[in-house]
Coordinates of C-alpha atoms and ligand atoms in Angstrom, one line a residue:
X1 CA 120.1 82.0 102.6
X2 CA 118.3 83.6 105.6
X3 CA 117.0 87.0 104.6
X4 CA 118.1 89.6 107.1
X5 CA 117.6 92.8 105.1
X6 CA 114.0 93.6 104.5
X7 CA 112.1 96.5 103.0
X8 CA 108.6 96.6 104.5
X9 CA 106.3 98.4 102.0
X10 CA 103.1 99.7 103.6
X11 CA 100.2 100.9 101.4
X12 CA 97.0 102.7 102.4
X13 CA 94.5 100.4 104.1
X14 CA 93.1 100.0 107.6
X15 CA 95.3 96.9 108.2
X16 CA 98.3 99.3 108.2
X17 CA 97.7 99.7 111.9
X18 CA 99.1 96.2 112.4
X19 CA 102.5 97.0 110.8
X20 CA 104.4 98.3 113.9
X21 CA 103.9 94.8 115.3
X22 CA 105.0 93.3 112.0
X23 CA 108.2 95.3 112.1
X24 CA 108.8 94.2 115.7
X25 CA 108.4 90.5 114.8
X26 CA 110.8 90.9 111.8
X27 CA 113.4 92.6 114.0
X28 CA 112.9 89.8 116.6
X29 CA 113.9 87.4 113.8
X30 CA 117.3 89.2 113.6
X31 CA 116.3 91.3 110.5
X32 CA 117.1 94.9 109.7
X33 CA 113.9 96.6 108.4
X34 CA 113.6 99.7 106.3
X35 CA 110.0 100.9 106.0
X36 CA 108.7 102.5 102.8
X37 CA 105.2 104.0 103.0
X38 CA 102.8 105.2 100.4
X39 CA 101.1 108.5 101.1
X40 CA 97.8 106.7 101.7
X41 CA 99.5 104.5 104.4
X42 CA 100.3 107.6 106.5
X43 CA 96.6 108.2 107.1
X44 CA 96.5 104.9 109.0
X45 CA 99.8 104.7 110.9
X46 CA 102.5 107.3 111.5
X47 CA 106.0 107.3 110.1
X48 CA 107.3 108.2 113.6
X49 CA 106.0 105.0 115.1
X50 CA 107.6 102.9 112.3
X51 CA 110.8 104.8 112.6
X52 CA 110.9 104.0 116.4
X53 CA 110.2 100.3 116.0
X54 CA 112.5 99.8 113.0
X55 CA 115.2 102.1 114.3
X56 CA 115.7 103.3 110.8
X57 CA 114.4 106.4 108.8
X58 CA 111.1 105.8 107.1
X59 CA 111.0 106.5 103.3
X60 CA 108.1 107.7 101.4
X61 CA 108.9 110.2 98.5
X62 CA 110.4 109.2 95.3
X63 CA 111.5 112.7 94.5
X64 CA 113.1 113.5 97.8
X65 CA 116.5 115.3 97.6
X66 CA 117.6 114.3 101.1
X67 CA 116.7 110.7 100.5
X68 CA 118.4 110.5 97.1
X69 CA 121.5 112.2 98.5
X70 CA 121.7 109.8 101.4
X71 CA 120.9 106.5 99.8
X72 CA 118.7 106.8 96.7
X73 CA 116.0 104.5 95.4
X74 CA 118.3 102.3 93.3
X75 CA 120.7 101.7 96.3
X76 CA 117.7 100.9 98.5
X77 CA 116.5 98.4 95.9
X78 CA 119.9 96.8 95.9
X79 CA 120.2 96.8 99.6
X80 CA 117.0 94.7 100.1
X81 CA 117.3 90.9 100.3
X82 CA 113.5 90.6 100.5
X83 CA 110.6 93.0 100.0
X84 CA 107.4 92.5 102.0
X85 CA 104.3 94.6 101.1
X86 CA 101.7 94.5 103.9
X87 CA 99.0 95.5 103.6
X88 CA 98.8 95.6 99.8
X89 CA 95.8 97.6 98.7
X90 CA 93.8 96.9 95.5
X91 CA 95.1 100.1 94.0
X92 CA 98.8 99.4 94.6
X93 CA 98.2 95.8 93.6
X94 CA 97.0 97.0 90.2
X95 CA 100.0 99.4 89.9
X96 CA 102.4 96.6 90.6
X97 CA 100.7 94.2 88.1
X98 CA 101.0 96.8 85.4
X99 CA 104.6 97.7 86.1
X100 CA 103.9 101.3 87.3
X101 CA 106.6 103.3 88.9
X102 CA 104.5 106.2 90.2
X103 CA 105.7 106.1 93.8
X104 CA 108.8 105.0 95.7
X105 CA 107.4 101.5 96.6
X106 CA 106.4 100.5 93.1
X107 CA 109.7 101.9 91.7
X108 CA 111.7 99.8 94.2
X109 CA 109.7 96.7 93.1
X110 CA 110.8 97.3 89.5
X111 CA 114.4 98.1 90.5
X112 CA 115.1 95.2 92.9
X113 CA 116.2 91.7 92.2
X114 CA 115.1 90.6 95.7
X115 CA 112.1 88.2 96.0
X116 CA 108.8 90.0 96.8
X117 CA 106.0 88.8 99.2
X118 CA 102.7 90.6 99.5
X119 CA 99.8 90.4 102.0
X120 CA 96.8 91.9 100.2
X121 CA 94.0 93.5 102.2
X122 CA 90.8 94.9 100.9
X123 CA 87.1 94.7 100.9
X124 CA 85.9 91.3 99.9
X125 CA 84.0 92.5 96.8
X126 CA 87.2 94.3 95.6
X127 CA 89.2 91.1 96.2
X128 CA 86.7 89.0 94.1
X129 CA 86.5 91.6 91.3
X130 CA 87.7 90.1 88.0
X131 CA 90.2 93.1 87.6
X132 CA 91.8 92.3 90.9
X133 CA 91.8 88.5 90.3
X134 CA 93.4 89.1 86.9
X135 CA 96.1 91.4 88.5
X136 CA 96.7 88.7 91.1
X137 CA 97.4 86.1 88.4
X138 CA 99.8 88.5 86.7
X139 CA 101.7 89.0 90.0
X140 CA 101.8 85.2 90.7
X141 CA 103.0 84.4 87.2
X142 CA 105.9 86.9 87.9
X143 CA 106.8 85.0 91.1
X144 CA 105.4 87.4 93.6
X145 CA 104.4 85.3 96.6
X146 CA 101.1 86.1 98.2
X147 CA 100.3 85.7 101.8
X148 CA 96.6 85.6 102.3
X149 CA 94.2 87.3 102.3
X150 CA 92.2 85.6 105.0
X151 CA 88.5 85.0 105.4
X152 CA 86.6 86.7 108.1
X153 CA 84.9 89.9 109.4
X154 CA 86.2 93.0 107.8
X155 CA 86.6 96.6 109.0
X156 CA 83.7 97.5 106.6
X157 CA 81.6 94.9 108.5
X158 CA 81.3 92.6 105.5
X159 CA 82.4 89.0 105.9
X160 CA 84.6 87.3 103.3
X161 CA 88.1 87.0 101.9
X162 CA 90.1 90.2 102.2
X163 CA 91.5 90.5 105.7
X164 CA 95.2 90.9 105.9
X165 CA 96.9 87.9 107.5
X166 CA 98.0 88.5 111.1
X167 CA 101.6 89.7 111.6
X168 CA 102.5 86.4 113.4
X169 CA 101.2 84.3 110.4
X170 CA 103.1 86.5 107.9
X171 CA 106.4 86.3 109.7
X172 CA 105.9 82.5 110.3
X173 CA 105.2 82.1 106.6
X174 CA 108.2 84.1 105.5
X175 CA 110.6 82.2 107.7
X176 CA 108.9 78.9 107.1
X177 CA 109.3 79.3 103.4
X178 CA 113.0 79.0 104.1
X179 CA 112.6 75.9 106.1
X180 CA 112.5 73.7 103.0
X181 CA 110.8 70.7 104.6
X182 CA 110.8 68.9 101.3
X183 CA 114.5 69.6 100.6
X184 CA 116.0 66.9 98.5
X185 CA 112.7 65.0 98.0
X186 CA 111.3 64.2 94.6
X187 CA 107.6 65.0 94.5
X188 CA 105.4 63.8 91.6
X189 CA 102.1 65.6 91.2
X190 CA 99.2 65.0 88.8
X191 CA 96.9 67.9 88.0
X192 CA 93.9 68.9 85.8
X193 CA 91.3 66.8 84.1
X194 CA 91.8 64.0 81.5
X195 CA 89.9 64.0 78.2
X196 CA 88.5 60.7 76.7
X197 CA 87.8 60.8 73.0
X198 CA 84.3 60.1 71.7
X199 CA 84.8 61.1 68.1
X200 CA 87.1 63.6 66.3
X201 CA 85.2 66.6 67.7
X202 CA 83.9 65.4 71.1
X203 CA 85.3 64.1 74.4
X204 CA 84.3 63.2 77.9
X205 CA 86.0 65.3 80.7
X206 CA 85.3 67.2 83.9
X207 CA 85.6 70.7 85.3
X208 CA 89.1 70.5 86.8
X209 CA 91.2 73.6 85.9
X210 CA 94.5 72.2 87.3
X211 CA 94.8 75.2 89.7
X212 CA 95.1 73.0 92.8
X213 CA 97.7 70.7 91.4
X214 CA 99.7 73.6 89.9
X215 CA 99.6 75.4 93.2
X216 CA 101.0 72.3 94.9
X217 CA 103.7 72.0 92.3
X218 CA 104.8 75.6 92.8
X219 CA 104.7 75.4 96.7
X220 CA 106.5 72.0 96.7
X221 CA 109.3 73.5 94.6
X222 CA 109.6 76.4 96.9
X223 CA 109.8 74.1 99.9
X224 CA 112.9 72.5 98.4
X225 CA 111.5 69.6 96.4
X226 CA 112.4 68.5 92.9
X227 CA 109.0 68.5 91.3
X228 CA 107.6 66.6 88.3
X229 CA 104.1 67.8 87.3
X230 CA 101.9 65.5 85.1
X231 CA 99.3 67.9 83.6
X232 CA 96.1 67.1 81.9
X233 CA 94.8 69.5 79.3
X234 CA 94.8 72.9 81.1
X235 CA 95.8 76.4 80.2
X236 CA 98.1 77.3 83.1
X237 CA 101.7 78.5 83.0
X238 CA 104.3 76.0 84.2
X239 CA 105.6 77.0 87.7
X240 CA 109.3 78.0 87.7
X241 CA 111.8 75.1 88.0
X242 CA 109.1 72.4 87.7
X243 CA 109.4 69.6 85.1
X244 CA 106.1 69.4 83.3
X245 CA 104.8 66.5 81.2
X246 CA 101.5 67.1 79.4
X247 CA 99.0 64.3 78.8
X248 CA 95.5 64.2 77.5
X249 CA 93.8 60.9 78.4
X250 CA 93.7 58.8 81.6
X251 CA 95.7 56.0 79.8
X252 CA 98.4 58.5 78.9
X253 CA 98.5 59.9 82.4
X254 CA 98.7 56.3 83.7
X255 CA 101.7 55.5 81.4
X256 CA 103.6 58.7 82.4
X257 CA 102.9 58.5 86.1
X258 CA 103.9 54.8 86.3
X259 CA 107.2 55.7 84.6
X260 CA 107.9 58.7 86.9
X261 CA 106.7 57.0 90.1
X262 CA 109.7 54.7 90.1
X263 CA 111.9 57.6 91.0
X264 CA 109.8 59.7 93.4
X265 CA 109.5 60.0 97.2
X266 CA 106.0 61.4 97.3
X267 CA 103.1 61.1 94.8
X268 CA 100.2 63.6 95.1
X269 CA 97.3 62.7 92.9
X270 CA 95.4 66.0 92.4
X271 CA 94.2 65.2 88.9
X272 CA 90.5 64.6 88.2
X273 CA 91.0 61.4 86.2
X274 CA 88.0 60.3 84.1
X275 CA 86.9 57.0 85.6
X276 CA 85.6 55.8 82.2
X277 CA 86.6 56.0 78.5
X278 CA 84.8 54.7 75.4
X279 CA 85.2 51.0 74.6
X280 CA 85.7 52.0 71.0
X281 CA 86.3 55.5 69.7
X282 CA 84.7 56.7 66.5
X283 CA 86.9 57.7 63.6
X284 CA 84.2 59.9 62.2
X285 CA 81.9 62.5 63.8
X286 CA 78.8 60.9 65.1
X287 CA 75.9 62.3 63.2
X288 CA 72.8 63.3 65.1
X289 CA 70.6 61.9 62.3
X290 CA 72.3 58.5 62.6
X291 CA 71.2 58.1 66.2
X292 CA 67.7 59.5 66.2
X293 CA 66.9 60.9 69.7
X294 CA 69.1 58.6 71.9
X295 CA 72.8 57.9 71.8
X296 CA 74.3 55.1 73.9
X297 CA 78.0 55.3 74.6
X298 CA 79.7 52.0 75.6
X299 CA 82.1 52.9 78.4
X300 CA 84.9 50.9 80.0
X301 CA 86.7 51.7 83.3
X302 CA 90.1 53.5 83.1
X303 CA 92.9 52.1 85.3
X304 CA 93.1 53.7 88.8
X305 CA 96.4 55.4 88.6
X306 CA 96.8 56.3 92.3
X307 CA 95.7 52.8 93.5
X308 CA 98.2 51.2 91.1
X309 CA 101.1 53.4 92.4
X310 CA 100.2 52.7 96.0
X311 CA 100.5 49.0 95.3
X312 CA 104.0 49.2 93.8
X313 CA 106.5 47.1 95.8
X314 CA 108.7 50.2 96.2
X315 CA 106.0 52.7 96.5
X316 CA 106.3 56.4 97.2
X317 CA 104.3 58.2 100.0
X318 CA 100.9 58.4 98.4
X319 CA 98.4 61.3 98.8
X320 CA 95.0 61.2 97.1
X321 CA 92.2 63.7 96.8
X322 CA 88.6 62.7 97.3
X323 CA 86.2 65.0 95.4
X324 CA 82.8 64.4 97.0
X325 CA 79.3 65.9 97.1
X326 CA 77.8 63.9 100.0
X327 CA 78.8 61.4 102.8
X328 CA 82.1 63.3 102.8
X329 CA 84.0 61.6 105.7
X330 CA 82.7 58.1 104.8
X331 CA 83.8 58.3 101.2
X332 CA 87.1 60.0 102.0
X333 CA 88.0 57.3 104.5
X334 CA 86.9 54.6 102.1
X335 CA 89.4 55.9 99.5
X336 CA 92.1 56.1 102.1
X337 CA 91.6 52.4 102.9
X338 CA 90.7 51.0 99.5
X339 CA 93.5 52.7 97.6
X340 CA 95.9 52.1 100.4
X341 CA 96.9 55.7 100.8
X342 CA 99.0 57.5 103.4
X343 CA 96.8 60.6 103.3
X344 CA 93.6 61.7 101.6
X345 CA 92.5 65.3 101.1
X346 CA 88.7 65.7 101.1
X347 CA 87.3 68.3 98.7
X348 CA 83.7 69.3 99.0
X349 CA 83.0 69.8 95.3
X350 CA 79.3 70.6 95.8
X351 CA 80.4 74.1 97.0
X352 CA 81.1 76.3 93.9
X353 CA 83.3 78.7 96.0
X354 CA 85.9 75.9 96.4
X355 CA 87.0 72.8 94.5
X356 CA 86.6 72.6 90.7
X357 CA 87.9 75.7 88.9
X358 CA 87.6 78.0 91.9
X359 CA 90.5 80.2 93.1
X360 CA 90.0 79.1 96.7
X361 CA 89.8 75.8 98.4
X362 CA 89.2 74.2 101.8
X363 CA 90.3 70.6 102.6
X364 CA 89.9 68.1 105.4
X365 CA 93.0 65.8 105.4
X366 CA 92.6 62.3 106.8
X367 CA 95.4 60.0 107.9
X368 CA 94.6 56.6 109.3
X369 CA 94.3 58.0 112.8
X370 CA 93.8 61.7 112.6
X371 CA 92.1 64.5 110.6
X372 CA 93.3 68.1 109.9
X373 CA 91.2 71.0 108.7
X374 CA 92.6 73.4 106.2
X375 CA 90.2 76.4 106.2
X376 CA 89.1 78.2 103.1
X377 CA 91.9 80.2 101.5
X378 CA 93.5 80.7 98.1
X379 CA 94.7 77.5 96.5
X380 CA 98.3 78.7 96.9
X381 CA 97.9 79.0 100.6
X382 CA 95.9 75.7 100.9
X383 CA 98.8 74.0 99.0
X384 CA 101.4 75.3 101.4
X385 CA 99.3 74.0 104.4
X386 CA 98.7 70.6 102.7
X387 CA 102.4 70.2 101.9
X388 CA 103.3 71.0 105.5
X389 CA 101.0 68.2 106.7
X390 CA 102.4 65.9 104.0
X391 CA 106.0 66.8 105.0
X392 CA 105.3 66.0 108.7
X393 CA 103.7 62.6 107.9
X394 CA 106.3 61.7 105.3
X395 CA 109.2 62.4 107.7
X396 CA 107.4 60.6 110.6
X397 CA 106.9 57.5 108.4
X398 CA 110.5 57.4 107.2
X399 CA 111.8 57.9 110.8
X400 CA 109.7 54.9 111.9
X401 CA 111.0 52.8 109.0
X402 CA 114.7 53.6 109.8
X403 CA 114.4 52.9 113.5
Ligands
PMT501 O1 91.8 71.3 89.2 P1 91.0 72.3 90.1 O2 90.0 73.1 89.3 O3 91.9 73.2 90.9 O4 90.1 71.5 91.2 C1 90.8 70.7 92.1 C2 90.2 69.3 92.2 C3 88.8 69.5 92.8 C4 90.2 68.7 90.9 C5 91.1 68.5 93.2 O5 91.3 69.2 94.3 C6 90.5 67.1 93.4 O6 89.7 66.9 94.2 N1 91.1 66.2 92.7 C7 90.7 64.8 92.6 C8 89.4 64.6 91.8 C9 89.0 63.2 91.7 O7 89.1 62.6 90.7 O8 88.6 62.6 92.8 P2 88.1 61.1 92.9 O9 87.4 61.1 94.2 O10 87.3 60.7 91.7 O11 89.4 60.3 92.9 C10 90.1 59.9 94.1 C11 91.6 59.9 93.9 O12 92.0 58.9 93.0 C12 92.1 61.2 93.3 O13 93.4 61.4 94.0 C13 92.3 60.9 91.9 O14 93.4 61.7 91.3 C14 92.7 59.4 91.9 N2 92.2 58.7 90.7 C15 90.9 58.6 90.3 C16 90.5 57.8 89.2 C17 91.5 57.2 88.5 N3 91.1 56.5 87.4 N4 92.8 57.3 88.8 C18 93.2 58.0 89.9 O15 94.4 58.1 90.2

């Protein structure tokens, strides 16, 4: 369903000056827009301007007799087919996360059944603060879709993540989300680490949190795909409408992936699979005293899951990740060729701000003839961009096959 009735919620932040343009672009898409402003927002942009561009009255007060007599907040919440909050300040973000209803906008968000999108904008330190990050996770778990923020120079002259996405990008994202480029496709995604048992209390593993793979699963489902997510041991909630199968070791992941890969169109291997496991596991805890100062573990290679899937006679479109710390392009291209992949996404895991366990990522995606940069952004937004690239290549490959 194309959303044509939007509430645009504007909160108090300098990026509010961009909202008349946002209204104009939404209207250009054939939408009717009703603007709801917080009191803080009015310090940055006038209700009169927004009334003129939206051609509708602008709402602000929860306890306004005229507004309640004319439409009322519950009616407005029912009227909306989509709510977009841009910019979303740190303060209103916290209020939303904690279910507050202390102004008209937060009340509408509680009273509506419409999907909600939000474009946060704030100082980069405020964005990175653990309180904000924890509020963000709450909102995401509740299905609120975040657009940005973007990296760059801020009004406060700091540089970092926190800029509101440009109005064109917000509108493109809103209407792209409905484009469902993966409609009808079955996408199999592996995520998280594997654990290889040493003894009953110890294992070998790595720092993967599963965030990247889970973000891909969530975004692929929103783009219309049927999604199966094979998850290593992680503590993340399952994205809505995604089939999740939990595994622990590389061998278990191999077994489940090989079974599921028979029925999928696209396989994205985001898991950080342990390359080795113990040749023999110990049934009892290895005692320090037994081993003196040195302990030698006898390791054997795990099967390469992705390379095996890519060699299946009826193989899905195969996308790998290359987690590297040096010789980035060389190793990424080597994986593309040796594992016989369609695409490989290079992840610089020497940078703590992206890659393992970080909330953000940045990727370079290699096909056999081209490369595409996905600049630093939240893993949710990086996932959307990566899936758009995958969708394009997948459709191009299948078009070539059928002609
Ligand atoms: O989980 P996060 O904290 O969000 O971090 C994301 C990430 C850094 C884990 C992820 O983006 C990433 O880079 N995943 C791949 C990590 C990895 O194992 O890279 P690799 O270069 O060792 O492996 C190359 C490819 O082969 C990967 O697609 C991997 O899934 C696959 N592989 C590797 C070994 C193996 N035995 N079987 C495999 O299928």
